[in-house]
Short mmCIF file of C-alpha atoms and ligand atoms in Angstrom, two decimals:
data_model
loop_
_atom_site.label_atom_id
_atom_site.label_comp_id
_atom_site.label_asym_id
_atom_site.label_seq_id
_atom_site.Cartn_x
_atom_site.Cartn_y
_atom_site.Cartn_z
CA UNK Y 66 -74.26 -20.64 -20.11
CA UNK Y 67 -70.62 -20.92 -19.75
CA UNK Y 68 -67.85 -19.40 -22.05
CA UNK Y 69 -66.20 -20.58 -25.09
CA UNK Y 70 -62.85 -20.69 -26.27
CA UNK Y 71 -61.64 -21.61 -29.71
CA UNK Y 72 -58.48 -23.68 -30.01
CA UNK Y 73 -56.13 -23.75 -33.21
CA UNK Y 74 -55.69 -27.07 -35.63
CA UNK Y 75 -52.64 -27.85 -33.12
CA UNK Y 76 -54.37 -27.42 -30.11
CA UNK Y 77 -57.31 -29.64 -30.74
CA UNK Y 78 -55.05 -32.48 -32.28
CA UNK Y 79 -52.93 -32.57 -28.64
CA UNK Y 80 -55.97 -32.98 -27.01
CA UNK Y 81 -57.10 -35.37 -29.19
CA UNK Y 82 -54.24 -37.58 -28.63
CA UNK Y 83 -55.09 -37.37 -25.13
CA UNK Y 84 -53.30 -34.12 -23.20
CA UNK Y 85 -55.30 -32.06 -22.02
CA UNK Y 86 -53.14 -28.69 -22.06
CA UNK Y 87 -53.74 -26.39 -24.56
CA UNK Y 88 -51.20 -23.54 -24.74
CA UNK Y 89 -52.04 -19.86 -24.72
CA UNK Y 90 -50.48 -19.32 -28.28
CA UNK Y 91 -52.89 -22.62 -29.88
CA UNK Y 92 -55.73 -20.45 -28.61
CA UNK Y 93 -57.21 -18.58 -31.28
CA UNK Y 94 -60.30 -17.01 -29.06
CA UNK Y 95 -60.32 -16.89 -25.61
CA UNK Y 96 -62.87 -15.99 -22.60
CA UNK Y 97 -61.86 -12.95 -20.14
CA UNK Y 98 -62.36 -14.92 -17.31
CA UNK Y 99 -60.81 -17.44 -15.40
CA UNK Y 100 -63.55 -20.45 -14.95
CA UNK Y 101 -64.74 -23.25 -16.76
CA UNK Y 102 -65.46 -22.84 -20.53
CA UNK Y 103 -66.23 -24.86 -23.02
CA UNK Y 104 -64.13 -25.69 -26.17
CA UNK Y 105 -64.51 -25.42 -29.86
CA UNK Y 106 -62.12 -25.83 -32.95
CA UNK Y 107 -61.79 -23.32 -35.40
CA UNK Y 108 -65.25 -24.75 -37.13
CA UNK Y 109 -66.93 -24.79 -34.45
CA UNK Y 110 -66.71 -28.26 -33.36
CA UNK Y 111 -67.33 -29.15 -29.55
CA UNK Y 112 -63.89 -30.36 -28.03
CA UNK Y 113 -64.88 -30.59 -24.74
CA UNK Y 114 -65.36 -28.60 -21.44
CA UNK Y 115 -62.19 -27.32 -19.87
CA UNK Y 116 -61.09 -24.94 -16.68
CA UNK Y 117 -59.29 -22.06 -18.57
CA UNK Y 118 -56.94 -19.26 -17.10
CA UNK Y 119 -56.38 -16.50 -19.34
CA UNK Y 120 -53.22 -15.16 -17.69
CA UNK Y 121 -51.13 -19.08 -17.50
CA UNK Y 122 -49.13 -20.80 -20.40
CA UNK Y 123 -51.35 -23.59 -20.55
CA UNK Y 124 -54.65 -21.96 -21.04
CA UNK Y 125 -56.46 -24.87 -21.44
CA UNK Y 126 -57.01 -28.09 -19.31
CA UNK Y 127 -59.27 -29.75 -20.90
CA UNK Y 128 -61.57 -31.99 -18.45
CA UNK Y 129 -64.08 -33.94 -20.81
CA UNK Y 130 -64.56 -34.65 -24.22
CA UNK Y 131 -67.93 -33.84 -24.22
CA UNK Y 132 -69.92 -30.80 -23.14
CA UNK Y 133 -71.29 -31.45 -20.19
CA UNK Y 134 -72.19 -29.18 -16.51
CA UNK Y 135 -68.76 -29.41 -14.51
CA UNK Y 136 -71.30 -30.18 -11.24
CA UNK Y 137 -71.68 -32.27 -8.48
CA UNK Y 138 -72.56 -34.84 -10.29
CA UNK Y 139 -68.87 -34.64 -12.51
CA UNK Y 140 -66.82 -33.90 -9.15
CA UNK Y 141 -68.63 -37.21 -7.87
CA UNK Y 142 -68.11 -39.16 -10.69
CA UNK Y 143 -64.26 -38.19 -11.08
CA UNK Y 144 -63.20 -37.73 -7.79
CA UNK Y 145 -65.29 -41.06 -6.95
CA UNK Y 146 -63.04 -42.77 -9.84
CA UNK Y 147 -59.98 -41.69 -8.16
CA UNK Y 148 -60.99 -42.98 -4.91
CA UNK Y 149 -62.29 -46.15 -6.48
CA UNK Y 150 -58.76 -46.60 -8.02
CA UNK Y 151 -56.59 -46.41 -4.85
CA UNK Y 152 -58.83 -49.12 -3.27
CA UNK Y 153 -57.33 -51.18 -5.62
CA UNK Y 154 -53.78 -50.51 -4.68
CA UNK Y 155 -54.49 -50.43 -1.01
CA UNK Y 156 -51.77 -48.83 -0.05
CA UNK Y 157 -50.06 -50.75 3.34
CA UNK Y 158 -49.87 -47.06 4.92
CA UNK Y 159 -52.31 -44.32 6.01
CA UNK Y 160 -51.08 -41.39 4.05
CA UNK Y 161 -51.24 -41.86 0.06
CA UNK Y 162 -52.06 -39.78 -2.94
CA UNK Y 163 -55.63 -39.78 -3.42
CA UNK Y 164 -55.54 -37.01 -6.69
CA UNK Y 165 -52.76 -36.74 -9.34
CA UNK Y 166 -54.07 -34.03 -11.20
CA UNK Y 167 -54.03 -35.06 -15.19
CA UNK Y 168 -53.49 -38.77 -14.32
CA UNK Y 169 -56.22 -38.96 -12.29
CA UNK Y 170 -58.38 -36.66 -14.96
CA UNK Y 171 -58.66 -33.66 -12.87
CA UNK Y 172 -55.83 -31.41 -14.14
CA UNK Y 173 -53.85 -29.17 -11.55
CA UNK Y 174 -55.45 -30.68 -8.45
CA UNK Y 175 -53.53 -32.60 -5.83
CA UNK Y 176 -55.40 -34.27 -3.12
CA UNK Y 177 -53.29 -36.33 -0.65
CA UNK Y 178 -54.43 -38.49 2.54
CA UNK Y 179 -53.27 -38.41 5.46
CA UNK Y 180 -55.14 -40.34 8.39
CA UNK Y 181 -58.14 -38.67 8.73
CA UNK Y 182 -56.89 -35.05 7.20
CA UNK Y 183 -56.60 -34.15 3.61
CA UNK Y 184 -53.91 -31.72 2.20
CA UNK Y 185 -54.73 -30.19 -1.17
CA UNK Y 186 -53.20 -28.27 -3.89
CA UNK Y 187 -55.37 -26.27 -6.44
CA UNK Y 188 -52.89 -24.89 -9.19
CA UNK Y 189 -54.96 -23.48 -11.68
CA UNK Y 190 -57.14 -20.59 -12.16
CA UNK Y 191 -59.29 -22.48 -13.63
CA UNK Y 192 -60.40 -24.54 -10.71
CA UNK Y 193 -59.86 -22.30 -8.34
CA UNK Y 194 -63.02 -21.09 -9.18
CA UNK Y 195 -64.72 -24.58 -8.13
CA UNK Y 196 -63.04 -24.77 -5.01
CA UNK Y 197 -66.19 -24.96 -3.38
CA UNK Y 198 -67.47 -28.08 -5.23
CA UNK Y 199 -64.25 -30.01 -4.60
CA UNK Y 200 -64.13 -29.14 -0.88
CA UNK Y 201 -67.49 -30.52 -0.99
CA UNK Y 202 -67.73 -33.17 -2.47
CA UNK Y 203 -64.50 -34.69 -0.98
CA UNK Y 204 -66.15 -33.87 2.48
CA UNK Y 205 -69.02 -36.06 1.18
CA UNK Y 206 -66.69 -39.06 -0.08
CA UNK Y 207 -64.39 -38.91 2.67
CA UNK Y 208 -65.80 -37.17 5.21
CA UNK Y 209 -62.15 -36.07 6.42
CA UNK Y 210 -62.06 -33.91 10.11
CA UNK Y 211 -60.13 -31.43 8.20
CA UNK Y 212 -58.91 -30.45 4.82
CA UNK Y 213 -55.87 -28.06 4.41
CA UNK Y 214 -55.03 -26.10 1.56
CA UNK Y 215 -51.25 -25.98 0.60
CA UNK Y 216 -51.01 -23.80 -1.84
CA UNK Y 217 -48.36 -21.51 -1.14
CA UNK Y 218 -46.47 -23.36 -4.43
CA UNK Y 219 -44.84 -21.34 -6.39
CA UNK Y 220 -46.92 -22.53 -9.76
CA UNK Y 221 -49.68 -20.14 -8.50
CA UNK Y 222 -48.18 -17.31 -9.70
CA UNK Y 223 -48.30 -18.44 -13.02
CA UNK Y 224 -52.09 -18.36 -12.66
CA UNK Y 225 -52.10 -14.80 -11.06
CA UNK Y 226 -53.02 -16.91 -7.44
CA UNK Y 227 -51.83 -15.80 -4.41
CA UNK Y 228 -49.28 -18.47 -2.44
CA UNK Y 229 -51.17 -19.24 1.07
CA UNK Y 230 -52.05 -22.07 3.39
CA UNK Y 231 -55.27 -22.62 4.79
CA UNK Y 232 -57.89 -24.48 5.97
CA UNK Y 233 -60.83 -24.98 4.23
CA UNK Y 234 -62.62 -27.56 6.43
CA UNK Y 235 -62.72 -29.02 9.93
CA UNK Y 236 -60.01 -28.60 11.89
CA UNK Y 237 -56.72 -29.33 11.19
CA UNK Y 238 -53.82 -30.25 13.67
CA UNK Y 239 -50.13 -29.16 13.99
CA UNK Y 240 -48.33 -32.63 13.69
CA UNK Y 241 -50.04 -35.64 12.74
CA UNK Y 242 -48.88 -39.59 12.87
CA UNK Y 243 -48.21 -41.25 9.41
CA UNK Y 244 -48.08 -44.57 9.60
CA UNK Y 245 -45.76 -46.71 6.84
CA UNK Y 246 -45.34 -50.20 6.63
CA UNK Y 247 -44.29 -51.14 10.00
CA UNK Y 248 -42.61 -47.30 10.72
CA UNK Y 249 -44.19 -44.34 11.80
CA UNK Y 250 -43.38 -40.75 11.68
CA UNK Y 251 -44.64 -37.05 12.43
CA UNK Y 252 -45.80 -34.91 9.91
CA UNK Y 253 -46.32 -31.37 10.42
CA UNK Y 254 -49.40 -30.40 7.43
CA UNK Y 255 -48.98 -26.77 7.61
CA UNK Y 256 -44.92 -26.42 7.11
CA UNK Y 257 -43.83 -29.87 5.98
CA UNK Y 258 -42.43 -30.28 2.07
CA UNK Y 259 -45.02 -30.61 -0.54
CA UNK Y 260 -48.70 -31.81 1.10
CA UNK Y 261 -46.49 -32.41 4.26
CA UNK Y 262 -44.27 -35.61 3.13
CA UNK Y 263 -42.64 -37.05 -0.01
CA UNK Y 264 -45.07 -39.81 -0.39
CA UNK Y 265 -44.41 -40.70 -4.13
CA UNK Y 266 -41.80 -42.33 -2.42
CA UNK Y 267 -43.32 -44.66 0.01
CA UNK Y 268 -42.92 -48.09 -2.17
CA UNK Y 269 -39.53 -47.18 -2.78
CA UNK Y 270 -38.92 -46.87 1.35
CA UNK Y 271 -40.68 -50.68 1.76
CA UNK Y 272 -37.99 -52.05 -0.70
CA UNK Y 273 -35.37 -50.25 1.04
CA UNK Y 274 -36.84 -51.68 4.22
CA UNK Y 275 -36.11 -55.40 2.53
CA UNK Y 276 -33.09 -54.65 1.20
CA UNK Y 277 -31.48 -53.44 4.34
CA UNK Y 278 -28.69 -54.81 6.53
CA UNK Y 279 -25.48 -53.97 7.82
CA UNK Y 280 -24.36 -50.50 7.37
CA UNK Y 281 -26.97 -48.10 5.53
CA UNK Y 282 -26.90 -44.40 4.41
CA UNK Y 283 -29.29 -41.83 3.90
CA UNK Y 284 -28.38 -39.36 1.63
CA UNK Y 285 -30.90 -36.09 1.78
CA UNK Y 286 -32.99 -37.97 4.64
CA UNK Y 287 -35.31 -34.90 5.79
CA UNK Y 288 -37.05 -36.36 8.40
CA UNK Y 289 -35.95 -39.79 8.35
CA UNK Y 290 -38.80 -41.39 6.20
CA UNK Y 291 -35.79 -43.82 4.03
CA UNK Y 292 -33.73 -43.92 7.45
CA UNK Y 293 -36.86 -45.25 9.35
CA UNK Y 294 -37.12 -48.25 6.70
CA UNK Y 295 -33.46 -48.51 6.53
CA UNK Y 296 -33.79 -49.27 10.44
CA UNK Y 297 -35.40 -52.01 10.08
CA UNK Y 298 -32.99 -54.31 8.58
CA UNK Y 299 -29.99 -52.25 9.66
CA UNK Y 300 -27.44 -52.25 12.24
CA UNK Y 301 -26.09 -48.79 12.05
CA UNK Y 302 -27.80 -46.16 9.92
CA UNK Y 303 -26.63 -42.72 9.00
CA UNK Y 304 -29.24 -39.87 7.90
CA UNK Y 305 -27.26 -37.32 6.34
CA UNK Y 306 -29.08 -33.69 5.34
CA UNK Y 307 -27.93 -30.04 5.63
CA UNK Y 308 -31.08 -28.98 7.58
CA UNK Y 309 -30.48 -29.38 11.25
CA UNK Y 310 -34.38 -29.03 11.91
CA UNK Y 311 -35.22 -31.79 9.39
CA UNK Y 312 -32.61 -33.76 11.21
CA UNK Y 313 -34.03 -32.99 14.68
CA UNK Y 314 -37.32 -34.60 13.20
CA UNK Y 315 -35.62 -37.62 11.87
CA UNK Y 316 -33.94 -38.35 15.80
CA UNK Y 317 -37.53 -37.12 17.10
CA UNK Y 318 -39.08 -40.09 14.56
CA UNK Y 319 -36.70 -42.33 15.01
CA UNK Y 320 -36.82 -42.03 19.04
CA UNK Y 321 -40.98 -42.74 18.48
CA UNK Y 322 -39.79 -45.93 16.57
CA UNK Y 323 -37.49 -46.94 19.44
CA UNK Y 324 -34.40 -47.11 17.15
CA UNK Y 325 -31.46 -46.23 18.38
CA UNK Y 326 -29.35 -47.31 16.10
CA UNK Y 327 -30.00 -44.18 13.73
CA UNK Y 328 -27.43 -41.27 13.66
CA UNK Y 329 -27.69 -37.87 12.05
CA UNK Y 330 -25.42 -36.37 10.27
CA UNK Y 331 -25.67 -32.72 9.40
CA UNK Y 332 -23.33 -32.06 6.57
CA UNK Y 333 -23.85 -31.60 2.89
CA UNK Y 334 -24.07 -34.80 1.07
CA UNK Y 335 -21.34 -34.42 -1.77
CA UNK Y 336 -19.25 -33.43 1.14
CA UNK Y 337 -20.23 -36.39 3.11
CA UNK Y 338 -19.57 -38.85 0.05
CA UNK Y 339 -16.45 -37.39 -0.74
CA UNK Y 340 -14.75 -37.76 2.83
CA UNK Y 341 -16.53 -41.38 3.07
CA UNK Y 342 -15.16 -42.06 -0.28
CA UNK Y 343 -11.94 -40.64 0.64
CA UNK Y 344 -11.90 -42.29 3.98
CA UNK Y 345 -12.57 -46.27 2.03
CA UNK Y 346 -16.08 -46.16 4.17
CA UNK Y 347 -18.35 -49.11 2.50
CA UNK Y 348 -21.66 -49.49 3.39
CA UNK Y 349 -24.13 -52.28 2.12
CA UNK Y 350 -27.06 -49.80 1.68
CA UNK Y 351 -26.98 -46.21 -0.09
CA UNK Y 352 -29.70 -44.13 -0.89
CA UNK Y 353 -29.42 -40.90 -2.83
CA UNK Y 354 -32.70 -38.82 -2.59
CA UNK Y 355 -31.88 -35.33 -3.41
CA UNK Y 356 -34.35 -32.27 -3.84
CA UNK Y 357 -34.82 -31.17 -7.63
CA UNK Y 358 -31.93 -30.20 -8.77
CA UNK Y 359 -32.91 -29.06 -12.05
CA UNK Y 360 -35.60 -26.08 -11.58
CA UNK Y 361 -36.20 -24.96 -15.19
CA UNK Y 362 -34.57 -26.59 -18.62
CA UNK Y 363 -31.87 -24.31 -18.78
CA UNK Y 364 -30.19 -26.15 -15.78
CA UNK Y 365 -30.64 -29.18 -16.59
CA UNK Y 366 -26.56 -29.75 -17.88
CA UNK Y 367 -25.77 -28.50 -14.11
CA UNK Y 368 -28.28 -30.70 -12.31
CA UNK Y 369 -26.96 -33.74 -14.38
CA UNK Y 370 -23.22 -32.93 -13.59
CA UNK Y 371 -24.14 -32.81 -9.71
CA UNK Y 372 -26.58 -36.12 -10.17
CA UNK Y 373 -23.31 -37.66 -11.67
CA UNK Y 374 -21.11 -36.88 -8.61
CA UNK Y 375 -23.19 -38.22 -5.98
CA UNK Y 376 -24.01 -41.31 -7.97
CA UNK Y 377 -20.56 -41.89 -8.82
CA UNK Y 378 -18.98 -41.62 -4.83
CA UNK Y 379 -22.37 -44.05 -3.84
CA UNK Y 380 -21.51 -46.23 -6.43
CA UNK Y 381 -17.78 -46.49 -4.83
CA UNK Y 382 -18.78 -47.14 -1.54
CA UNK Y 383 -20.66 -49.72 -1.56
CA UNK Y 384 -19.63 -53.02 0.34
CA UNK Y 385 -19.67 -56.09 -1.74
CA UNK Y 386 -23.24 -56.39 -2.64
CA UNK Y 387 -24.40 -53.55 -1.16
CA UNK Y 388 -27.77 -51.79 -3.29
CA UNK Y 389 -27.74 -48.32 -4.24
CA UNK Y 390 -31.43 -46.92 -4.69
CA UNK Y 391 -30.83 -43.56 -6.42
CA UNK Y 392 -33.52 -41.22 -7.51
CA UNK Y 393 -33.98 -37.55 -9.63
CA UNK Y 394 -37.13 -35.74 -8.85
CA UNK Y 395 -36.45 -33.10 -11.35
CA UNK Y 396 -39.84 -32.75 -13.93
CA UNK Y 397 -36.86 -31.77 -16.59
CA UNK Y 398 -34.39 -34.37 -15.91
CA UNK Y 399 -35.61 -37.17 -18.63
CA UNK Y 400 -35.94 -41.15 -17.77
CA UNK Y 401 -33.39 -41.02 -20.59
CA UNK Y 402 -31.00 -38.30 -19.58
CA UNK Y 403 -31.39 -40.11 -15.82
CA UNK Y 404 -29.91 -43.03 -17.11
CA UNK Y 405 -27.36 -41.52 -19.28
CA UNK Y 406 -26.17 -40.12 -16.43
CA UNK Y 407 -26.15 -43.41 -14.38
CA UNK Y 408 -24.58 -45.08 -16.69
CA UNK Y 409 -21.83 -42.88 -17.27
CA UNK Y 410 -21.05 -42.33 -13.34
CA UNK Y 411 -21.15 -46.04 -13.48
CA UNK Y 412 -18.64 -46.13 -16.59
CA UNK Y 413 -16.28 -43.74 -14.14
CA UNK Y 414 -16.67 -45.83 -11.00
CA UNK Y 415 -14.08 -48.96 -11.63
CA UNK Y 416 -15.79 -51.68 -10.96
CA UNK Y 417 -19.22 -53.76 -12.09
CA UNK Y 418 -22.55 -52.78 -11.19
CA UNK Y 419 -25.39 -54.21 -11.90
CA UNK Y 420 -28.64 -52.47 -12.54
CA UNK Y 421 -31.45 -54.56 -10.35
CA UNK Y 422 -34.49 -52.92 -11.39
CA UNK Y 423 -36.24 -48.90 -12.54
CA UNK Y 424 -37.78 -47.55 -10.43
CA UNK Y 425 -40.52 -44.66 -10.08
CA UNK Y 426 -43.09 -42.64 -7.85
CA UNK Y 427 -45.57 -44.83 -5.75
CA UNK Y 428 -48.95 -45.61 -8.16
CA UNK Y 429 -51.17 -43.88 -5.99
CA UNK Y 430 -49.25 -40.62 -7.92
CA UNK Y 431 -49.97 -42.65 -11.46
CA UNK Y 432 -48.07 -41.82 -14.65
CA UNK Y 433 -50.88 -41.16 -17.51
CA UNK Y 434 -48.92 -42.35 -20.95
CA UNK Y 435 -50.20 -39.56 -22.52
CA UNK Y 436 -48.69 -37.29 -20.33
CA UNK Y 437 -45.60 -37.36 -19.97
CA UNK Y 438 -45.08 -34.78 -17.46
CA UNK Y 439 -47.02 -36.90 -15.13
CA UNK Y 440 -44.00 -38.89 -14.66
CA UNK Y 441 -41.35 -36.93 -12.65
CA UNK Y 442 -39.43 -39.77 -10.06
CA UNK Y 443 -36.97 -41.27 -11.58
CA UNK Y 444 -35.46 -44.01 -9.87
CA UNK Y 445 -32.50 -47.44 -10.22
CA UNK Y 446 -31.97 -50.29 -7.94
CA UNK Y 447 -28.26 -50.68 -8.37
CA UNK Y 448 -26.39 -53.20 -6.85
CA UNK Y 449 -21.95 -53.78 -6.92
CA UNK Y 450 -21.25 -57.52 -6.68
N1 SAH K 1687 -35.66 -38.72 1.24
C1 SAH K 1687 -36.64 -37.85 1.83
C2 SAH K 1687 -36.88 -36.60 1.00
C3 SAH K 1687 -35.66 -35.77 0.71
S1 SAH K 1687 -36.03 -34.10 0.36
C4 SAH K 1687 -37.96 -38.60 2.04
O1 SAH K 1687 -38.15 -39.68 1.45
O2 SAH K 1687 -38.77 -38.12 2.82
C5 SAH K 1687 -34.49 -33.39 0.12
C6 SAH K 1687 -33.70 -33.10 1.37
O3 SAH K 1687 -32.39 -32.74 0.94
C7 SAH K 1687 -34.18 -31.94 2.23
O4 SAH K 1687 -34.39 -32.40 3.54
C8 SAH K 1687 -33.02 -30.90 2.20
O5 SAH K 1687 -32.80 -30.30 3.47
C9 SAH K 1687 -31.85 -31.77 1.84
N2 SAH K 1687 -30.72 -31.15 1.15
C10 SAH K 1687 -30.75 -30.23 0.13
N3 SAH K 1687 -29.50 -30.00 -0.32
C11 SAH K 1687 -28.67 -30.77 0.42
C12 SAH K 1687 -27.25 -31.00 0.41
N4 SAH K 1687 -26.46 -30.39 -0.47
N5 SAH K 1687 -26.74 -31.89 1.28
C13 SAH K 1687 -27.54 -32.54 2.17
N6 SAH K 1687 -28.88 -32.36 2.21
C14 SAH K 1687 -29.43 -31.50 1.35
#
């Protein structure tokens, strides 16, 4: 028999709206253990089963709304759904997002393909403690050669985890082959960003692939993945980023592509849009991908100041119409505050722009409407006339 926790009046009423965190301060009872409980309000009324973590914010993440065993049979059922689901986007690529945690029902679990390896993230006490079950069950659906855990994300601590990679099936190799559209590029699982690649931003890269011509910049290109695309439509591309080893992967990928037409650039991008800007450099494609420059909510003011700058030199030097695909991955930078901010680098630039289209993270990472914090890449197609 598993453990109960009661929820306050405010608690159950989020979850009934459909999030499934439940803060430590709307808990009114609470198990000692990290695990999977199940949930009452205050009069006793079944909410649900949920994984709980005594020590983390958000005690609660509630799973079902009915009791239920949290078995094989549930880890087949939702896992299956989120398999099920990503046949239907059919991604044209062999590394996508296979789990998005709450969108995909399975709070604080991140399961991502790529090729015949998984990479995983388990960010919660709570399932921790079914680690086995998942490992399993995704071995049964999948049957992957190897399954790496990335968890050394600095989230765990919140949950009293410790921060570690390893492997918790098969084998798993140093570099791997991702293949994108019609590019392809190395991914190292073990020390690569996030699962080992920014996927959410694979649909984005296809667009920039048909957008492309003429003279195209990568801003913040790590290993190339925009620059690739950019390639494709390009004559000259430039992949600027301050880390000379993610730039030694972008030549190394683009040399596997056969493209020599892409040049790095190791500088720091306001630097580089400044002297470009300074210099009357146009190009007909810009894109702007920085890392998150907003890490908590109190610097989100700063992070929106530095957003501004580089939007505002992109928007100045682009050729006559040349697109600018800019993008915030910051979880506290708002869609609203994004576009604020896009709007009033545009206001400073001194000349039209048109907004083509929003954009966001790739579907396989889904945005649950209930959830708002499901939704974290913000994105605009902007083009100068
Ligand atoms: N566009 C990439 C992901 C970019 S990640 C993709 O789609 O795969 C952010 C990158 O910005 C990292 O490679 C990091 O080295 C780089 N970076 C961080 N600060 C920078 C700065 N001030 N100037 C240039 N690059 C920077």
């Amino acid at each position: 028999m598993e453990q109960t926790v009661v929820v306050n009046r405010k608690g159950a009423e989020r979850w009934r709206r459909g999030h499934p965190w439940i803060y430590r301060s709307d808990v009114a009872s609470g198990a000692a253990e990290a695990g999977v409980v199940r949930v009452e309000d205050g009069r006793g009324a079944p909410l649900g089963m949920a994984f709980y973590s005594p020590p983390s914010l958000i005690s609660v993440r509630m799973l079902t709304g009915d009791v239920r065993p949290i078995d094989l049979d549930f880890w087949r059922e939702r896992l299956g759904a989120a398999l099920a689901y990503r046949r239907t986007l059919a991604p044209d690529a062999n590394a996508y997002r296979l789990v998005h945690g709450e969108a995909d029902g399975i709070p604080s679990l991140i399961v991502d393909r790529y090729g015949d390896q998984l990479s995983v993230q388990l960010l919660s006490a709570g399932l921790e403690t079914c680690r086995d079950e998942v490992v399993r069950v995704l071995v049964e659906l999948l049957e992957p050669r190897g399954i790496l855990a990335r968890n050394d994300v600095a989230v765990r601590r919140y949950e009293r985890l410790p921060q570690d990679v390893e492997v918790l099936h098969g084998e798993v190799p140093d570099r791997l082959e991702v293949r994108e559209g019609r590019v392809r590029y190395l991914v190292d699982l073990a020390e690569g960003q996030k699962t080992g690649a920014f996927l959410d931003q694979r649909e984005n890269r296809m667009l920039a692939a048909r957008l492309s011509r003429g003279r195209a910049l990568d801003c913040f290109a790590y290993h190339g993945s925009f620059a690739l695309h950019l390639a494709l439509g390009a004559d000259e591309v430039i992949a600027v980023d301050s880390s000379a080893p993610a730039l030694e992967r972008a030549r190394a990928n683009a040399e596997m592509n056969g493209y020599a037409h892409v040049r790095t650039r190791e500088a720091n991008a306001f630097d580089f849009l400044r002297a470009a800007e300074a210099a009357g450099d146009l190009y007909d494609l810009v894109v702007v991908d920085p890392p998150a420059f907003a890490k908590d909510k109190r610097s989100v003011d700063a992070a929106l100041r530095g957003y501004k700058e580089l939007n505002l030199r992109a928007m100045r030097i682009l050729a006559p119409g040349g697109h600018l695909l800019t993008f915030s991955c910051s979880h506290h930078v708002s869609e609203e505050r994004f576009d604020a901010m896009l709007r009033d680098a545009a206001a400073d630039a001194g000349r039209p722009l048109r907004r083509l289209g929003v954009l966001q993270q790739a579907p396989d990472h889904p945005i649950l409407m209930q959830v708002p914090e499901t939704l974290y890449l913000k994105g605009a197609l902007i083009q100068a006339p």
